[in-house]
Coordinates of C-alpha atoms and ligand atoms in Angstrom, one line a residue:
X1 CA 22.9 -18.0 -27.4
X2 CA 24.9 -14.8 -27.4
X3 CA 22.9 -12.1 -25.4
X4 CA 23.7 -8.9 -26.2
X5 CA 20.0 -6.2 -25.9
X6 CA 18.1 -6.5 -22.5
X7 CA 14.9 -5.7 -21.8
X8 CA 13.9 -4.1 -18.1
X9 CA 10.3 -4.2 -17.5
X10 CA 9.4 -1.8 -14.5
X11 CA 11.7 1.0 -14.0
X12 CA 11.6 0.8 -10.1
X13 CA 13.9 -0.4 -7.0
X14 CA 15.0 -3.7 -8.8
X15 CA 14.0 -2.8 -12.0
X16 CA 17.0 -0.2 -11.9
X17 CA 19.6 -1.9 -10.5
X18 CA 19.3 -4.3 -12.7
X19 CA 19.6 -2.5 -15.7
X20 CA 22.4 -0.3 -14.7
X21 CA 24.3 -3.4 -14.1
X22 CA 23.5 -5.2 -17.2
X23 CA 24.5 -1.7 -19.1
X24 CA 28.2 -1.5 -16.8
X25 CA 28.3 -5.1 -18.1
X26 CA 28.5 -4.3 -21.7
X27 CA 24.8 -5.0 -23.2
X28 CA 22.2 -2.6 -24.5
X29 CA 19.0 -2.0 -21.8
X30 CA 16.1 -0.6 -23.0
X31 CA 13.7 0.0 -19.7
X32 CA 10.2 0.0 -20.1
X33 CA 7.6 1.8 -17.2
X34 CA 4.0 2.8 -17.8
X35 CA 5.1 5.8 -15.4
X36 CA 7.2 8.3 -16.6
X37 CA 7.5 9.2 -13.1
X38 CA 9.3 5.9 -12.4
X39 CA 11.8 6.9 -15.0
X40 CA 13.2 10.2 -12.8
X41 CA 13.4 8.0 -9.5
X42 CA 15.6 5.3 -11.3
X43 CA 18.0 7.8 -12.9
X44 CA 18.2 9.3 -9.5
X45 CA 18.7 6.1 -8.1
X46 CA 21.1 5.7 -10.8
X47 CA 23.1 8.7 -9.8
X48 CA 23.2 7.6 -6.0
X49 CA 24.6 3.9 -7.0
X50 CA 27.2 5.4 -9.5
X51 CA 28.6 7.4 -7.0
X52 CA 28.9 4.7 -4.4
X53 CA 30.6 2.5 -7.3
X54 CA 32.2 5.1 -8.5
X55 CA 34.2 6.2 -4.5
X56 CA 34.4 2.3 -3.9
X57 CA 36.7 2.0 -6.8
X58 CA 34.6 -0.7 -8.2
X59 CA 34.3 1.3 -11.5
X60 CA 35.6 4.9 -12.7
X61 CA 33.6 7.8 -13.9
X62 CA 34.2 6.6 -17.6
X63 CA 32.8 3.2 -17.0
X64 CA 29.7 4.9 -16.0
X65 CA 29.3 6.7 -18.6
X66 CA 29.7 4.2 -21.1
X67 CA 26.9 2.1 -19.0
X68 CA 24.6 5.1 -19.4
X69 CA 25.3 5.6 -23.2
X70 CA 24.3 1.8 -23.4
X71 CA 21.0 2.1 -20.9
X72 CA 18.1 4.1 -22.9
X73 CA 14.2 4.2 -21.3
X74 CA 10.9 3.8 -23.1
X75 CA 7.3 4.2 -22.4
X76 CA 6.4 2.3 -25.5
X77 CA 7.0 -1.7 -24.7
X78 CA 7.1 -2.3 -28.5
X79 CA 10.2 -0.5 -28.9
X80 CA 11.5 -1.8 -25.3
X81 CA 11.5 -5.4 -26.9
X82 CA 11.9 -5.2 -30.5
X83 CA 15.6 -6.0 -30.4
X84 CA 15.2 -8.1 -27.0
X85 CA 17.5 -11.1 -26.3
X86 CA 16.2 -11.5 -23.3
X87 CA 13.6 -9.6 -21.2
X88 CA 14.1 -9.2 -17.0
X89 CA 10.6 -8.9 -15.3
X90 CA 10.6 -6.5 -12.5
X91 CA 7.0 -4.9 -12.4
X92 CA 4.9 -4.8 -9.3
X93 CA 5.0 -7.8 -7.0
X94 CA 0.9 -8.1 -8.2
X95 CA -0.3 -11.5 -10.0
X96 CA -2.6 -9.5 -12.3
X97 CA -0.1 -6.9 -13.2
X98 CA 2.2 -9.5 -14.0
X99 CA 0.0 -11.7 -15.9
X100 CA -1.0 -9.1 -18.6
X101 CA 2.7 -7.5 -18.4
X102 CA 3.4 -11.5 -19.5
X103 CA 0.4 -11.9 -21.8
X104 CA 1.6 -8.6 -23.7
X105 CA 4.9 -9.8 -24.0
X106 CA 4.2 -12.7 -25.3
X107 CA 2.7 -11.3 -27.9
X108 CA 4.4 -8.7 -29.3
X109 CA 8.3 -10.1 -28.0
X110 CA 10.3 -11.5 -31.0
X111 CA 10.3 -15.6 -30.5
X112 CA 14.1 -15.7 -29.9
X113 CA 13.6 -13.6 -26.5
X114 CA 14.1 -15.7 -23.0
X115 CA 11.0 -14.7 -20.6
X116 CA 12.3 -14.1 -16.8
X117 CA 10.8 -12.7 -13.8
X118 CA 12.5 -11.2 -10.7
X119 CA 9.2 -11.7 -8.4
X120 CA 10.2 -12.2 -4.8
X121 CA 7.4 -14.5 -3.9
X122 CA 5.3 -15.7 -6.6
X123 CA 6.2 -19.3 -8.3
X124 CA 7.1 -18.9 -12.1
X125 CA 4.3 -21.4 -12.9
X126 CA 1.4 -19.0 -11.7
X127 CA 2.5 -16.5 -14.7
X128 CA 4.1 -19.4 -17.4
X129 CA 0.9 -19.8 -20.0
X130 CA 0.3 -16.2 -19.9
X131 CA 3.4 -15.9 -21.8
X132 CA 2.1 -18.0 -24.7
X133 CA 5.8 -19.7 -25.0
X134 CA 6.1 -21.6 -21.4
X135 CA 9.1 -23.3 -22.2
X136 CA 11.2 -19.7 -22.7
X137 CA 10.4 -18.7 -19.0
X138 CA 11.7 -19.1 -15.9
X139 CA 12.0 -17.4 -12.5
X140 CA 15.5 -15.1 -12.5
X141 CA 15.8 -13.5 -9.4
X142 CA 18.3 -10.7 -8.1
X143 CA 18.4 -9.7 -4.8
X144 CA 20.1 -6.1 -4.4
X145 CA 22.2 -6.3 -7.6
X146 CA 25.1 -4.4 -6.2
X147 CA 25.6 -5.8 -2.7
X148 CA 24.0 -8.8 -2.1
X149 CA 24.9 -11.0 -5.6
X150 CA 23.1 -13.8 -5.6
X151 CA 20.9 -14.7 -8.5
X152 CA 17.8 -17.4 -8.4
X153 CA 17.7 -19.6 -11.2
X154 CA 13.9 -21.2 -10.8
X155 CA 12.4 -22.9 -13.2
X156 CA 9.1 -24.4 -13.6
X157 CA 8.0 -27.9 -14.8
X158 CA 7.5 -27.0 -18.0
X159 CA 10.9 -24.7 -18.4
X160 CA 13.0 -26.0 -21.4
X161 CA 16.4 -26.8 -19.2
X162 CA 18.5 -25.7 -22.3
X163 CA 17.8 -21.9 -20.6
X164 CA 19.2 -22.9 -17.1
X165 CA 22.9 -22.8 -18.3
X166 CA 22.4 -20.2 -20.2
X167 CA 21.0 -17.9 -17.6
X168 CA 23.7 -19.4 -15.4
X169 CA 26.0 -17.7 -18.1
X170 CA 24.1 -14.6 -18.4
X171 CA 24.1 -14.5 -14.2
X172 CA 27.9 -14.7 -14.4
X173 CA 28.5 -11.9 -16.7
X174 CA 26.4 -9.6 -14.3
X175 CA 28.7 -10.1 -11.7
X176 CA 26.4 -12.2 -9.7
X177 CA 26.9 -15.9 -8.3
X178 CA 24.3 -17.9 -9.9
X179 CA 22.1 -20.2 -7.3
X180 CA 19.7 -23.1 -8.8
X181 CA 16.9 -23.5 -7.5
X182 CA 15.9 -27.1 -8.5
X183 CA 12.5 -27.7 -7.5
X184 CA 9.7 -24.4 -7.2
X185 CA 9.4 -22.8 -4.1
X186 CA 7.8 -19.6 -3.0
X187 CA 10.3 -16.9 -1.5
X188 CA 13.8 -19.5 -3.6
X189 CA 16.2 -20.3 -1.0
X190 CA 17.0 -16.7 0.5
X191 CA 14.0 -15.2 0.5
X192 CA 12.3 -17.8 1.8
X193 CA 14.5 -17.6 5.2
X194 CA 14.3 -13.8 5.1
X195 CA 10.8 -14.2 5.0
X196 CA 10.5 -15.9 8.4
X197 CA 12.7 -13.6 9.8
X198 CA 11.1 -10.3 9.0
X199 CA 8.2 -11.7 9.8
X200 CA 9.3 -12.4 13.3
X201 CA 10.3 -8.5 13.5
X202 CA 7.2 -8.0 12.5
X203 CA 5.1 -10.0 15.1
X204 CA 7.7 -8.6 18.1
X205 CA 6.7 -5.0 16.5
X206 CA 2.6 -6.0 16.2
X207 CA 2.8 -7.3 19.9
X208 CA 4.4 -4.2 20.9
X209 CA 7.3 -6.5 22.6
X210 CA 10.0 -3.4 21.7
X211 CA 10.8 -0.5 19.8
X212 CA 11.6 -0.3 15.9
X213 CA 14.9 0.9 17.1
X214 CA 15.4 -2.1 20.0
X215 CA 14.4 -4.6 17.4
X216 CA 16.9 -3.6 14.6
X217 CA 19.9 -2.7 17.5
X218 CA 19.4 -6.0 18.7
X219 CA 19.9 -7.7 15.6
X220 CA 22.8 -5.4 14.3
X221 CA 25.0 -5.8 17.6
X222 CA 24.6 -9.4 17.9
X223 CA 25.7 -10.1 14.2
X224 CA 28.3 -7.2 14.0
X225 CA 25.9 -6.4 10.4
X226 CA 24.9 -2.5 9.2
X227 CA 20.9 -3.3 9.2
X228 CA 18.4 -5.2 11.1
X229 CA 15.0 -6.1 9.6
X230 CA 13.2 -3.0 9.6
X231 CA 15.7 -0.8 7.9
X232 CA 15.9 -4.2 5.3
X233 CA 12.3 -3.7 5.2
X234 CA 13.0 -0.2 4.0
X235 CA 15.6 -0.9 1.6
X236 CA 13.1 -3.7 0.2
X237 CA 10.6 -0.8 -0.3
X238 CA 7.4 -1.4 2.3
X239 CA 4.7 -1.4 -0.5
X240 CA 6.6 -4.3 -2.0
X241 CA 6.6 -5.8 1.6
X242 CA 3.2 -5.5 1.9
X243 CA 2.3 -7.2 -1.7
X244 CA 3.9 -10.3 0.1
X245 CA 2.8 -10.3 3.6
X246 CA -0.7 -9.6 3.0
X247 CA -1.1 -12.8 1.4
X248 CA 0.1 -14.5 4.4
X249 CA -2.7 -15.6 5.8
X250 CA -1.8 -15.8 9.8
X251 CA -2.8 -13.2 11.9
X252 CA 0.6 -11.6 12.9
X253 CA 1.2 -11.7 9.0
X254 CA -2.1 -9.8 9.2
X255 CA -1.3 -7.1 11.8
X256 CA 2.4 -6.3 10.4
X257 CA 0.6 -5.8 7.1
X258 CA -1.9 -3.4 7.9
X259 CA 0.7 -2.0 10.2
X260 CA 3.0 -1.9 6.6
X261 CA -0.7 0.0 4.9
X262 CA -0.8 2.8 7.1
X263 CA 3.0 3.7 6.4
X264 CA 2.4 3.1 2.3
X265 CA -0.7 5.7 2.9
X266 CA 1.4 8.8 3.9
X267 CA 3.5 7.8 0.9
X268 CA 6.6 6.5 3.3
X269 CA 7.6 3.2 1.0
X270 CA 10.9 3.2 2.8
X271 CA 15.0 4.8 1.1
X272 CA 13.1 5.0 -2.2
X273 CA 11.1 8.1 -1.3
X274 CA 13.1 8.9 2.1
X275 CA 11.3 7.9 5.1
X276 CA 10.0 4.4 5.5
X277 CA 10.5 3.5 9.0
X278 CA 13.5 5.2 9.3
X279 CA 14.4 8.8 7.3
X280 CA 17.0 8.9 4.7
X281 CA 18.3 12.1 3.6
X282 CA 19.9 12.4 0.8
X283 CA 23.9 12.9 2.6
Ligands
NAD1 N1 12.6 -4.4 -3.8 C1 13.4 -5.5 -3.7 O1 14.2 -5.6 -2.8 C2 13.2 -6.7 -4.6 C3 14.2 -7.7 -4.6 C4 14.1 -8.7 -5.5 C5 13.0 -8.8 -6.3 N2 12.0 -7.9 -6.3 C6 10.8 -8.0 -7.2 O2 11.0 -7.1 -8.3 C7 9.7 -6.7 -8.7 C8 9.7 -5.2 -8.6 O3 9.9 -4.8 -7.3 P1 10.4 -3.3 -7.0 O4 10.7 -3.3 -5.5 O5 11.4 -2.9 -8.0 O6 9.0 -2.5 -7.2 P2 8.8 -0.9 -7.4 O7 7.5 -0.6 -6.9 O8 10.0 -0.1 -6.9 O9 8.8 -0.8 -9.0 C9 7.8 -1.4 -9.8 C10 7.8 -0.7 -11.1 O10 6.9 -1.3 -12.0 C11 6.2 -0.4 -12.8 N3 5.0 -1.0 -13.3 C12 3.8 -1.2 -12.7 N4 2.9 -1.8 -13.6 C13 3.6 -1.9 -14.8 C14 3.3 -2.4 -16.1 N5 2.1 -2.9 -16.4 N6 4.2 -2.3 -17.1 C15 5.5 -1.8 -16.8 N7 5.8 -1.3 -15.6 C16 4.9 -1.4 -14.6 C17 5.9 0.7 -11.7 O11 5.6 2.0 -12.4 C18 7.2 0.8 -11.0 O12 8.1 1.7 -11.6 C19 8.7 -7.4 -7.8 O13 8.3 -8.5 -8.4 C20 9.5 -7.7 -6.6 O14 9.0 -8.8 -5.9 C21 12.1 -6.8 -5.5

């Protein structure tokens, strides 16, 4: 199948990334949000990643620009699909957000369109009849996009395997290095380690066994790495933290959580709106 028009649905943290990459890789994005709100964060995200790109020397200023001519953005989802090869999921990590998103789409998608979802946690088969086509979805999960290039190929049982090598394909050709994930499995293979280890920053944070600052300096000095879990936790977004560890049912999970609540309440969800647990300016 040659894909050539992707659809974005949710114009946030992921949902951005992973349109401005398809778009430096040559296809048409349409990006659908029911905010129009979303759509002035992600072209400011936009900005910040082309910069980055652009002083890395992984791509000029005219490779940008030809991304952005190719990368449009829609608040009507009939127009964000109509010409839709395939359509990347990245709307709120919520199981009843995603489950009418997928109902919709199913609907009103043209049948040639490949279904995937970017969700972090959930399992592909939790949202697969909602789509009304099963056997065209499957779980296709990026993890930053830009930095971290690994992309979760997930199917569920009732996935027709003729999408796996194409997605595998499609994976390549967004510069990322295509994992399979052969049998479901909440959190894939990365997440599901990450999982356990922000979790257990979580629970020394809960317990009040040391700092933010302690916690993450530990980590960063001992692996020679930029970040330690909670400035991950910020990059993640905290709100999209929270729609994962609240459904953990254990009581540390618990107490990070509502610890996570209290920060989403003042509006601090971490880089994307400058002060999660840390502060980001915009130098
Ligand atoms: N943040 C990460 O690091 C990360 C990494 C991999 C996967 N994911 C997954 O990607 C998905 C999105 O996460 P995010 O961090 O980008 O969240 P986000 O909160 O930054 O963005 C979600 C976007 O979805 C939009 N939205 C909500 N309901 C919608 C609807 N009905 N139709 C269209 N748009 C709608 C919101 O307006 C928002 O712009 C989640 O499933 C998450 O688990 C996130």
């Amino acid at each position: 199948m040659d894909i050539q028009h992707v659809c974005i649905l949710g114009a946030g943290t992921l949902g951005t990334r992973i349109a401005f990459q398809s778009a430096l890789s040559g296809f048409q994005v349409k990006v659908y949000d029911i905010h129009e709100k979303s759509f002035e964060l992600s072209k400011k995200m936009i900005e910040k990643i082309a910069k980055s790109l652009v002083s890395s020397q992984i791509y000029t200023a005219e490779d940008i620009q030809l991304a952005l001519n190719r990368l449009s953005y829609t608040l009507n989802d009939q127009e964000a699909v109509n010409q839709a090869d395939i359509i990347s999921e990245s709307v709120t990590e919520d199981i009843e957000i995603k489950r009418k998103v997928w109902t919709r789409m199913g609907e009103i998608a043209p049948e040639k369109t490949i279904f995937t979802t970017n969700t972090s946690y959930l399992l592909p088969s939790s949202l697969a009849s909602f789509t009304g086509r099963p056997e065209k979805f499957c779980a296709f999960h990026f993890h930053d996009v830009f930095y971290s290039r690994v992309v979760d190929i997930m199917p569920h049982p009732g996935t027709n395997m003729e999408l796996i090598p194409i997605l595998q394909d499609f994976g390549r050709r967004l510069n990322q290095v295509p994992v399979y994930v052969r049998k479901e499995n909440h959190g894939y293979i990365f997440n599901a380690m990450l999982l356990s280890f922000l979790g257990a920053a979580g629970k020394l944070l809960v317990n009040q066994v040391a700092t933010i600052e302690d916690i993450d300096l530990s980590w960063k000095v001992n692996f020679h790495v930029p970040m330690g879990p909670f400035a991950i936790l910020d990059q993640i977004g905290l709100d999209t933290a929270w729609h994962v560890t609240h459904q953990l049912p254990d009581a540390n999970s618990q107490a990070f959580a509502a610890l996570l609540k209290t920060y989403i309440d003042t509006g601090k969800l971490g880089e994307k709106t400058g002060e999660g647990f840390y502060k980001y300016t915009s130098k």
